[in-house]
Coordinates of C-alpha atoms in Angstrom, one line a residue:
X1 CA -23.4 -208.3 6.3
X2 CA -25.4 -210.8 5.1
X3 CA -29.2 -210.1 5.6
X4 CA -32.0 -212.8 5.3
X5 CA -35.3 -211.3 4.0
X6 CA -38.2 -213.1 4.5
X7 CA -42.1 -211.6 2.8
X8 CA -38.9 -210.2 0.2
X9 CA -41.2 -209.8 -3.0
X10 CA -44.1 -207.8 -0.5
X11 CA -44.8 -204.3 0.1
X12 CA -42.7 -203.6 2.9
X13 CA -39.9 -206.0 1.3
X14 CA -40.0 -204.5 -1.9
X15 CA -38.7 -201.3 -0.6
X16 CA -36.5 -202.0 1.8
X17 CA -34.3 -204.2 -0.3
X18 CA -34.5 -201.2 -3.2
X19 CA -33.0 -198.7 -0.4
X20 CA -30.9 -201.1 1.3
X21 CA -29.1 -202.0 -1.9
X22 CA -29.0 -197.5 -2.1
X23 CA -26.9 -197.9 1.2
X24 CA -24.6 -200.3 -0.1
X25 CA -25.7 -203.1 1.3
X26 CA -25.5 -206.3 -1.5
X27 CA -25.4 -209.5 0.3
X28 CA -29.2 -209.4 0.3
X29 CA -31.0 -213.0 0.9
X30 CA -34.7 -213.0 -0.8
X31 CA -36.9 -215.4 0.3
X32 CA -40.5 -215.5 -0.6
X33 CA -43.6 -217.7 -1.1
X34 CA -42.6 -219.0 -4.5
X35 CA -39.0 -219.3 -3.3
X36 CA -37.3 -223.2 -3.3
X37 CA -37.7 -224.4 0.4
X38 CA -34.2 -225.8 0.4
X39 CA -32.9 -222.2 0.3
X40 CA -34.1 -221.2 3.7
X41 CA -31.2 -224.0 5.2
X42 CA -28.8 -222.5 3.0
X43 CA -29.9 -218.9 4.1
X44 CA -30.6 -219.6 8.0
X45 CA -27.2 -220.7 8.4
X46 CA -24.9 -218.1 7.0
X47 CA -27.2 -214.8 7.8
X48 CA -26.3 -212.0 9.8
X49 CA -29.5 -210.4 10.3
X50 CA -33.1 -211.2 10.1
X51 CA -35.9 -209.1 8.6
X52 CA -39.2 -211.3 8.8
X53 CA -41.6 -209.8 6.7
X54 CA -43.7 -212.9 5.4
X55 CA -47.1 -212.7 6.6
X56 CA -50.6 -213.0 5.6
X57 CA -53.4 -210.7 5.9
X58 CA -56.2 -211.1 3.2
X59 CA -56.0 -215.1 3.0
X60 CA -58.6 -217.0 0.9
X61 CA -59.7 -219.3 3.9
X62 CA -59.3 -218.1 7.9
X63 CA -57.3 -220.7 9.4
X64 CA -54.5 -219.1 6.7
X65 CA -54.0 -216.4 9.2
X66 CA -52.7 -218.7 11.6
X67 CA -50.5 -220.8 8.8
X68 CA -48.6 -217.6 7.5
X69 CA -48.5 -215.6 10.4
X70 CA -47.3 -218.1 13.0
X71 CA -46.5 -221.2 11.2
X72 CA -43.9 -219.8 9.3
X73 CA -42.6 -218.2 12.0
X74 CA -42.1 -221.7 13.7
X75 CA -40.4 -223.1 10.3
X76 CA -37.9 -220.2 10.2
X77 CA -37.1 -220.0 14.4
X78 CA -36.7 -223.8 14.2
X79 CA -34.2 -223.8 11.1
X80 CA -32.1 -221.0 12.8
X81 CA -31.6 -223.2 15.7
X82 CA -30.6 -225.4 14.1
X83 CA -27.8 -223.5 12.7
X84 CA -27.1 -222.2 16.3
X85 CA -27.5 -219.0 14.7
X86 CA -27.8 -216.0 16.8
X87 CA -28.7 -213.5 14.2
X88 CA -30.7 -210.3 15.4
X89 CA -34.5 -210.8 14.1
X90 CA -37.1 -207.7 13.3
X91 CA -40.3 -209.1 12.6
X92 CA -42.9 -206.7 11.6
X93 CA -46.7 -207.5 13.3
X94 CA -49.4 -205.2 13.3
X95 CA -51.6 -203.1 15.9
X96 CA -54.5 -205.8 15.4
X97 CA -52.1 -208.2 17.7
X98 CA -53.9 -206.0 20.2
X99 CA -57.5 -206.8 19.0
X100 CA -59.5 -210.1 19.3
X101 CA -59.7 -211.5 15.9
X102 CA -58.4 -214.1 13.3
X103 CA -55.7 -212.0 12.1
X104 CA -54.5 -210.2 15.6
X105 CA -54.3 -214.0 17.3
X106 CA -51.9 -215.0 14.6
X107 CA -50.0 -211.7 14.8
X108 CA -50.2 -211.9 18.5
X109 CA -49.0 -215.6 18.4
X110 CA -45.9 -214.9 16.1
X111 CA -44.8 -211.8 18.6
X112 CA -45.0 -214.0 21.7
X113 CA -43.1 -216.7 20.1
X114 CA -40.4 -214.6 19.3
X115 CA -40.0 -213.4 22.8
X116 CA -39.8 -217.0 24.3
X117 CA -36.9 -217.8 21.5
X118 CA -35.4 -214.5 22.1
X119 CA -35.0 -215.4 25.6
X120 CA -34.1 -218.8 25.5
X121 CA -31.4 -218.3 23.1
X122 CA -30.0 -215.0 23.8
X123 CA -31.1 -213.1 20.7
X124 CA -31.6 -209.3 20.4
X125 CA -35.3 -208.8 18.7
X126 CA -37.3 -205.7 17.7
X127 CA -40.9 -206.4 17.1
X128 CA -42.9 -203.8 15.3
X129 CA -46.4 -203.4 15.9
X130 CA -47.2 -201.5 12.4
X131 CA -49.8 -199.2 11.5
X132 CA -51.6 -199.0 8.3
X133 CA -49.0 -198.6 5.5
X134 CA -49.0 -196.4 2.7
X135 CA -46.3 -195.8 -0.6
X136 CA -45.2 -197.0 -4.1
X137 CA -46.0 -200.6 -4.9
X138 CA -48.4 -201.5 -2.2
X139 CA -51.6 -203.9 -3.4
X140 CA -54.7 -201.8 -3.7
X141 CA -57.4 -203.9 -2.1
X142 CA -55.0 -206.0 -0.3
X143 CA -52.5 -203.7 2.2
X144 CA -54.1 -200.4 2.6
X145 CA -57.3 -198.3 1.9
X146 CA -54.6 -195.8 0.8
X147 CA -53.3 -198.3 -2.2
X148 CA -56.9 -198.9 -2.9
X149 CA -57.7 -195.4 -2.8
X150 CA -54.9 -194.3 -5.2
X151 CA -55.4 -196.9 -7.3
X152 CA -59.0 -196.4 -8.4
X153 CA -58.6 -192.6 -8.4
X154 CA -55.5 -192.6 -10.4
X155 CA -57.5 -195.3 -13.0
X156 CA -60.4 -193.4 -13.0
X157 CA -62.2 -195.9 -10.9
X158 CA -65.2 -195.5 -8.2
X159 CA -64.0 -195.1 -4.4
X160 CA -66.0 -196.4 -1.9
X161 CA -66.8 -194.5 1.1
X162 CA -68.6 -196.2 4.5
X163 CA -67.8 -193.3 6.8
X164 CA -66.0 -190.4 5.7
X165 CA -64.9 -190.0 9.8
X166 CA -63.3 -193.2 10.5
X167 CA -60.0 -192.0 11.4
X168 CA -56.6 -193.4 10.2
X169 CA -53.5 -194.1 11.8
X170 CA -50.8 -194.3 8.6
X171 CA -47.0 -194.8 8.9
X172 CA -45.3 -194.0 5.1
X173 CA -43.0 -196.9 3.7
X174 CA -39.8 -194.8 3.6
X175 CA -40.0 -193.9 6.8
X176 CA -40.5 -197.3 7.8
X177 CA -37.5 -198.3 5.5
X178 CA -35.2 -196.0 7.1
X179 CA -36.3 -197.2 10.7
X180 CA -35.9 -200.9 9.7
X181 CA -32.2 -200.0 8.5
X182 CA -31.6 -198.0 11.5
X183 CA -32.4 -201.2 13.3
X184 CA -29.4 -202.8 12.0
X185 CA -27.1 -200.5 13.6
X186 CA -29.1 -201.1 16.8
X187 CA -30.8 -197.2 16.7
X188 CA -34.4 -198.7 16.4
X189 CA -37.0 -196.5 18.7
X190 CA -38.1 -198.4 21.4
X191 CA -41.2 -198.2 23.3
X192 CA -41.0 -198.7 27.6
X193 CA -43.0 -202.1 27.0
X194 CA -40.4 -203.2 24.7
X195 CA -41.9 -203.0 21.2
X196 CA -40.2 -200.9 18.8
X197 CA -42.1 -197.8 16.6
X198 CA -42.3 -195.7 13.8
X199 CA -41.4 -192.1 14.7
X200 CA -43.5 -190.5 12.7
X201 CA -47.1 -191.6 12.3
X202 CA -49.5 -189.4 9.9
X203 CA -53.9 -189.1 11.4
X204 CA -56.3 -188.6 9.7
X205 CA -60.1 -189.7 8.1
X206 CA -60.8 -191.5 5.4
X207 CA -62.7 -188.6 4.3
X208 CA -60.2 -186.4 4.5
X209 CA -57.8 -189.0 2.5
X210 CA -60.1 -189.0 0.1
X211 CA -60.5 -185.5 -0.6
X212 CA -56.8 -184.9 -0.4
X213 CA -56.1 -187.5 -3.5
X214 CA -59.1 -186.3 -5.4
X215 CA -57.4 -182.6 -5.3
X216 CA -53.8 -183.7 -6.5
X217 CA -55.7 -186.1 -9.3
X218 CA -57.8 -183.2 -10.3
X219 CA -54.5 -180.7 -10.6
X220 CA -54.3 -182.5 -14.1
X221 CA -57.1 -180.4 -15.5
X222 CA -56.9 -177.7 -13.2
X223 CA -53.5 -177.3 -13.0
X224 CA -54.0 -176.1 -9.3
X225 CA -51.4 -178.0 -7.3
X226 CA -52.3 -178.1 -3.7
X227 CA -49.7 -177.3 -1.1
X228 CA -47.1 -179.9 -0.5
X229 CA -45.9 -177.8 2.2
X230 CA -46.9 -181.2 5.0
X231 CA -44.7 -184.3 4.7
X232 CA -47.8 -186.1 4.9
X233 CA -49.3 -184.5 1.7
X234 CA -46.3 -184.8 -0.2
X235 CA -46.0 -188.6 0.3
X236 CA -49.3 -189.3 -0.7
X237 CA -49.1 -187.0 -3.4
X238 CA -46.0 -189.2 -4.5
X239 CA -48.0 -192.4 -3.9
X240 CA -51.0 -191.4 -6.1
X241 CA -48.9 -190.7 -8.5
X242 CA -46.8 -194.3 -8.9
X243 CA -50.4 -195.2 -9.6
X244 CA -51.1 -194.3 -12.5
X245 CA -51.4 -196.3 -15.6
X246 CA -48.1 -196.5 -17.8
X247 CA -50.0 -195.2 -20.6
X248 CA -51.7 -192.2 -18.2
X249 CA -48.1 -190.6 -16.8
X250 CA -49.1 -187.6 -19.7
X251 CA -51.6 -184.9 -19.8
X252 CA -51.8 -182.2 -22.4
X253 CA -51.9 -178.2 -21.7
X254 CA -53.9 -175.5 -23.3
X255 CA -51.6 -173.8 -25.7
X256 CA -53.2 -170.8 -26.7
X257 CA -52.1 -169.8 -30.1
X258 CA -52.3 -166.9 -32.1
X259 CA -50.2 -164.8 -34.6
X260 CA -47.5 -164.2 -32.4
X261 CA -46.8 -167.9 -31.1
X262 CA -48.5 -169.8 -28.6
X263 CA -48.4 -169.3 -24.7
X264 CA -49.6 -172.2 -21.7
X265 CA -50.0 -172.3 -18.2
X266 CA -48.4 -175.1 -16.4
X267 CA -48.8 -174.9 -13.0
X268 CA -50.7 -172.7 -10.8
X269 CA -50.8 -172.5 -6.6
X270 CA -52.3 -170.5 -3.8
X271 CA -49.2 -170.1 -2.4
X272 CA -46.5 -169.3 -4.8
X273 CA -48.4 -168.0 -7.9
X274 CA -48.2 -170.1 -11.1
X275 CA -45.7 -170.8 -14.4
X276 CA -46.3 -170.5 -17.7
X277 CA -44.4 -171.0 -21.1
X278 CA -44.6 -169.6 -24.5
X279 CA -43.2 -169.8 -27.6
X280 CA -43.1 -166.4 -29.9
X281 CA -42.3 -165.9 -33.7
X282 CA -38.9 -163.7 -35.0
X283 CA -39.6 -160.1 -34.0
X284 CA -42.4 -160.3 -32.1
X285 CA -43.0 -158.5 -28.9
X286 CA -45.0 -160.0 -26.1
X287 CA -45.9 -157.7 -23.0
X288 CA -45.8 -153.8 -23.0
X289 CA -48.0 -154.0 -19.9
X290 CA -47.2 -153.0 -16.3
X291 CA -48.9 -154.2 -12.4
X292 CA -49.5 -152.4 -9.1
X293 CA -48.4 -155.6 -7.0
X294 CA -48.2 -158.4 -9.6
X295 CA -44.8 -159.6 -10.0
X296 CA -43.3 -162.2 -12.5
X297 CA -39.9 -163.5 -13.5
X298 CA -38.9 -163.9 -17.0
X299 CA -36.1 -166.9 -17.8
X300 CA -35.4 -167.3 -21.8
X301 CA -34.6 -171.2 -22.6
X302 CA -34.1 -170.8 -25.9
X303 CA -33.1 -168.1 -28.6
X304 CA -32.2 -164.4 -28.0
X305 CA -34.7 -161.8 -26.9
X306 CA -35.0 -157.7 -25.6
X307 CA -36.2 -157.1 -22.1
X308 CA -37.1 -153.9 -22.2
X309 CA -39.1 -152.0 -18.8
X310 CA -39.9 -148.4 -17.8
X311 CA -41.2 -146.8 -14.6
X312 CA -44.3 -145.8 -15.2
X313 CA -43.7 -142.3 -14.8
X314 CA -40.7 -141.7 -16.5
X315 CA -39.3 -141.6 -20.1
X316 CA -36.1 -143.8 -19.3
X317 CA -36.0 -147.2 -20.9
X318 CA -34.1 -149.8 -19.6
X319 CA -32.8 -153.0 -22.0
X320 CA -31.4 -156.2 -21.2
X321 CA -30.4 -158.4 -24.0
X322 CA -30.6 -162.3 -23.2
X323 CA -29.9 -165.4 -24.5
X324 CA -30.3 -169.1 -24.0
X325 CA -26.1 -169.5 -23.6
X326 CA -26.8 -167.8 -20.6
X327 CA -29.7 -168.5 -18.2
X328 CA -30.4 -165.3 -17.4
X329 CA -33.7 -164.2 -14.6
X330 CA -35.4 -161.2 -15.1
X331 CA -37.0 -160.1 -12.4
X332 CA -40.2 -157.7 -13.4
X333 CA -41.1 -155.0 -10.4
X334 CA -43.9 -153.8 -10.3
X335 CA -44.9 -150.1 -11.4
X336 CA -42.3 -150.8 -14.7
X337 CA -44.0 -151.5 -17.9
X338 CA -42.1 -154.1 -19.6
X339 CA -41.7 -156.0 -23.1
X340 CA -39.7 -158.8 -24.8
X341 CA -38.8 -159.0 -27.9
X342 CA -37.6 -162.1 -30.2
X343 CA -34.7 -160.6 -31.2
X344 CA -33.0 -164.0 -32.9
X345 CA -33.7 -165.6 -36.1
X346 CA -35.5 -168.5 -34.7
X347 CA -38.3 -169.1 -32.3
X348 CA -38.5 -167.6 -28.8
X349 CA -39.3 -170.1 -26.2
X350 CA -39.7 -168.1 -22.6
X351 CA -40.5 -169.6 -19.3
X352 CA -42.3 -167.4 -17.0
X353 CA -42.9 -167.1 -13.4
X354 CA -46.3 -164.8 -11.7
X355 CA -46.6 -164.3 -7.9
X356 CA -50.4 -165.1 -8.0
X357 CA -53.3 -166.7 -10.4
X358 CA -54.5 -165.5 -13.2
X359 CA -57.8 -163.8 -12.3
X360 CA -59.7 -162.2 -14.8
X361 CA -61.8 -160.3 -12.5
X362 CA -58.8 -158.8 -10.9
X363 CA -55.9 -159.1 -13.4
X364 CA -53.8 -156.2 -12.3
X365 CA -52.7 -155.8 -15.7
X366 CA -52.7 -152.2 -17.8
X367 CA -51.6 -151.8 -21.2
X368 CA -48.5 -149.3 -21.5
X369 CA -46.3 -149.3 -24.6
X370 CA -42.6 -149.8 -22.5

């Protein structure tokens, strides 16, 4: 299939192509502002399917709304004719159509020029009245308070904050990728008044947004990760974090280090405890401690080591002997006192897993030889 792409270098355009070409689909037509005019004859004649994408929404002077938004429209619909072609068309517009200003007349405009050539020439159409957008690559200041907002925080720059309770109505770009290709196998949602949707639409404040994205940014020095139980927090925890600089994708941890080796948390969370990782010299034991209801997990990724443990009350010792050829997981239970021991003739690197945060008040930790 052969599928025009107009807006093809934009926000929405950008992605769609990237998971359209992930579907196998490669007869992709790109055209774009910058793109030679001559191509949209050669492209309006021989596609199969339509996405119109190209639009303006920040122009530099007002009457550019109506220029990009419907103009375009009228310069594409008019070449297409002229090819006789009879390609499906999904254009995307926006909820402002419904609102009285600059922007929502050209939106409005472009949507009911569709319909009149849909119906004069026979055409299936989906028109998509879109929501604020959110996701990897979008222009901060320019698409969405969400690019804007992940921006500056991820550059360490200043947000700006009118009302914290102005709510938000967000649609994420891969959902709206995988409902634009669904389209092409005719399985777009349709609304009763004949507009088609996003499934899945995300609310919230801007407050709340804010807050959210100054958590994940701040999990750098904390090393608290928030839950990224909600689909919602877990795309924009993914968008913050195509957002940072390329020279900002690193941050360092605290390796505390001592006679034995060194040992550093990586990641800690309410809900499933947190991770840590150490490195320890040639026969040297880490451990010989036990917990009431503290419970870990012990995976050696490289060099050989003794796990040793022992119920509390009872002279019995049990060993395991691991190595990095295997990856072995040790699960510590609670009411054992256990050890390991570098066993090998080169450093000890362990990787280990607790069922809750540190807390020195409460450590649930008690020194027992195992």
């Amino acid at each position: 299939m052969k599928i025009l792409i107009t807006g093809s270098k934009g926000f929405v355009g950008k992605n769609l192509i990237a998971e359209l070409k992930n579907k196998g689909y490669t007869d992709i037509l790109e055209y774009d502002v910058d793109t030679e005019p001559a191509l949209l004859n050669q492209y309006a004649g021989k596609c199969e399917f339509i996405y119109h994408l190209a639009g303006v929404n920040r122009p530099q002077e007002e009457q550019e709304f109506m220029t990009g938004n419907y103009g375009f429209t009228v310069t594409l619909l008019e070449t297409l004719q002229k090819y006789n072609n009879k390609a499906p068309i999904l254009l995307t517009s926006s909820i402002q159509a419904e609102l009285d200003n600059p922007y929502g007349h050209s939106k409005k405009a472009g949507e009911d020029l569709l319909k009149t050539y849909a119906t004069t020439q026979g055409i299936r159409t989906m028109i998509y009245r879109l929501p604020n957008l959110f996701g990897k690559w979008a222009r901060p200041n320019y698409n969405s308070v969400v690019a804007t907002f992940c921006h500056n925080i991820a550059n360490d720059q200043e947000i700006k904050i009118n009302d914290p309770k102005a709510e938000l109505r967000l649609a994420y770009i891969d959902d709206v990728v995988n409902e634009f290709i669904a389209a092409i196998k005719s399985k777009e949602n349709r609304n009763p008044d004949g507009f088609c949707y996003i499934p899945k639409i995300y609310e919230t404040t801007v407050g709340e947004l804010a807050e959210k994205l100054g958590a994940f940014k701040s999990n750098r020095k904390t090393l608290i990760m928030p839950s990224l139980l909600a689909d919602f927090d877990r795309a924009l925890y993914a968008t913050l974090l195509s957002y940072f600089p390329q020279d900002g994708f690193s941050y360092t941890l605290d390796m505390k280090r001592d006679d034995r080796g060194w040992l550093a948390e990586f990641v800690k969370s309410a809900s499933f405890g947190q991770i840590f990782i150490s490195k320890t010299k040639p026969g040297i034991t880490r451990g010989n401690h036990w917990h009431h209801t503290k419970v870990e997990k012990f995976l050696v990724i490289q060099g050989q080591a003794v796990i040793k443990f022992r119920k509390i009350d009872s002279h019995e010792l049990i060993q395991y002997h691991v190595n990095s050829d295997k990856l072995e997981v040790l699960d510590i239970p609670v009411g054992y006192t256990h050890s390991i021991t570098n066993t090998g003739d080169t450093e000890l690197i362990t990787l280990f897993w607790a069922g809750e945060t540190f807390n020195a008040e409460k450590p649930d930790t008690y020194y027992l030889e195992a």
